[in-house]
Amino acid sequence: MLDLYFAPTPNGWKITIMLEECGLPYRVKLVNLASGEQFEPAFLAMNPNARMPVLVDPDAEGGPLTVFESGAILMYLAQKTGRFLPADTRGFYRVTQWLFWQMANLGPAGGQASHFVNYAGEGHAYARQRYLDEYDRLLGVMNFQLADSEYLAGDYSIADMAAYPWLLPYRRYGFSLDGFPHLRRWYDALKSRPALRRGVDVGKAWRRQGEMDAATRETLFNQTSARYQGGK
């Protein structure tokens, strides 16, 4: 049984989608980011970066294995199951280049857009527009790729699972997919997959409602290296 340290965010849903697609048994262990559980010593021992998700496989070859970073977890699960990541060199890199594209581009831009749209308040017009423009550009990149490809890297893969959750908030950012017909086709096709829908439904009851208080904002957004002073 796999243990997934999780919170209901796009990076968490990447992994629940993959687990559901593969039919792997797993336990969800909620990480309460608002209260700072990610900074507790037990969690930092698994992920020094203090972010979720983290996957623990007690039955891994050679003994229990802990993996952090959502892209690395997707690759581990793909190699563990032999699914959604081609074994041949060309296919492997066709998928991993789009996985890394998501990790380096769509995720960071979407995350920053979310921050300035949902949390930053007034007075940040340039930063807000900077990240919304970049998110728009990246939707265009996907639409361009999908004009000649059913999925991002040929067949359905971990690259698609990684990107899809970062499309979910597009309306909140003020976007429509009407101008991205190939992206719209891809988005609707993925949305119809039962396993993907189950993965995105994980953690519904834990999603934050209402205003964020000052203490929670401090925990989530204003961390510096001071958190790590004193070492282990």
Tab-separated table of N, CA, C and O in Angstrom, residues 13 28 32 34 50 53 55 57 60 75 79 83 87 123 128-129 147-148 169 173 232:
chain	number	residue	atom	x	y	z
A	13	TRP	N	-3.065	16.638	-7.204
A	13	TRP	CA	-3.964	15.908	-8.113
A	13	TRP	C	-3.211	15.191	-9.215
A	13	TRP	O	-3.672	14.169	-9.725
A	28	VAL	N	-4.263	8.175	1.503
A	28	VAL	CA	-4.030	9.610	1.462
A	28	VAL	C	-3.783	10.115	2.882
A	28	VAL	O	-4.579	9.859	3.786
A	32	ASN	N	-1.715	19.420	6.281
A	32	ASN	CA	-2.415	20.680	6.532
A	32	ASN	C	-1.432	21.831	6.330
A	32	ASN	O	-0.712	22.235	7.242
A	34	ALA	N	-1.974	24.951	5.789
A	34	ALA	CA	-2.342	26.199	6.465
A	34	ALA	C	-1.820	26.255	7.888
A	34	ALA	O	-1.499	27.328	8.404
A	50	ALA	N	9.804	21.158	1.997
A	50	ALA	CA	8.575	21.488	2.724
A	50	ALA	C	7.390	21.716	1.793
A	50	ALA	O	6.609	22.650	1.974
A	53	PRO	N	3.381	17.042	-3.115
A	53	PRO	CA	3.177	15.713	-2.525
A	53	PRO	C	4.496	14.989	-2.234
A	53	PRO	O	5.541	15.330	-2.777
A	55	LEU	N	5.504	10.720	-1.859
A	55	LEU	CA	5.041	9.342	-1.970
A	55	LEU	C	6.002	8.438	-1.213
A	55	LEU	O	7.227	8.564	-1.355
A	57	ASP	N	6.722	4.390	-0.732
A	57	ASP	CA	6.445	3.026	-1.186
A	57	ASP	C	7.160	2.054	-0.262
A	57	ASP	O	8.368	1.860	-0.382
A	60	ALA	N	8.981	-1.031	-2.126
A	60	ALA	CA	9.866	-0.793	-3.258
A	60	ALA	C	11.010	-1.803	-3.272
A	60	ALA	O	11.411	-2.342	-2.221
A	75	MET	N	7.151	9.846	-12.607
A	75	MET	CA	8.098	8.974	-13.302
A	75	MET	C	8.300	7.669	-12.536
A	75	MET	O	8.365	6.585	-13.135
A	79	GLN	N	7.368	3.991	-14.048
A	79	GLN	CA	8.353	2.922	-14.187
A	79	GLN	C	7.991	1.719	-13.317
A	79	GLN	O	8.256	0.572	-13.695
A	83	ARG	N	3.553	1.821	-17.188
A	83	ARG	CA	2.440	2.471	-17.874
A	83	ARG	C	2.676	3.976	-18.005
A	83	ARG	O	3.293	4.600	-17.142
A	87	ALA	N	9.106	3.043	-22.813
A	87	ALA	CA	10.421	2.530	-22.434
A	87	ALA	C	11.479	2.839	-23.484
A	87	ALA	O	12.668	2.926	-23.153
A	123	GLY	N	-2.789	46.589	-5.799
A	123	GLY	CA	-1.466	47.204	-5.832
A	123	GLY	C	-0.389	46.376	-6.493
A	123	GLY	O	0.788	46.702	-6.369
A	128	ARG	N	0.620	40.858	-11.517
A	128	ARG	CA	-0.575	40.085	-11.880
A	128	ARG	C	-0.650	39.882	-13.393
A	128	ARG	O	-0.816	38.766	-13.877
A	129	GLN	N	-0.484	40.980	-14.158
A	129	GLN	CA	-0.588	40.878	-15.605
A	129	GLN	C	0.576	40.088	-16.199
A	129	GLN	O	0.400	39.363	-17.183
A	147	ALA	N	-2.398	20.671	-32.002
A	147	ALA	CA	-2.960	20.754	-33.353
A	147	ALA	C	-2.616	19.517	-34.168
A	147	ALA	O	-3.391	19.112	-35.043
A	148	ASP	N	-1.459	18.920	-33.894
A	148	ASP	CA	-1.004	17.755	-34.658
A	148	ASP	C	-0.810	16.520	-33.800
A	148	ASP	O	-0.198	15.546	-34.238
A	169	PRO	N	-8.084	25.857	-13.179
A	169	PRO	CA	-8.520	27.197	-12.741
A	169	PRO	C	-8.570	28.238	-13.843
A	169	PRO	O	-8.634	29.435	-13.538
A	173	TYR	N	-8.944	32.668	-13.691
A	173	TYR	CA	-7.940	33.628	-14.163
A	173	TYR	C	-8.486	34.527	-15.272
A	173	TYR	O	-7.766	35.375	-15.794
A	232	LYS	N	19.352	20.512	11.184
A	232	LYS	CA	18.539	19.340	11.547
A	232	LYS	C	18.641	19.063	13.046
A	232	LYS	O	19.642	19.313	13.667
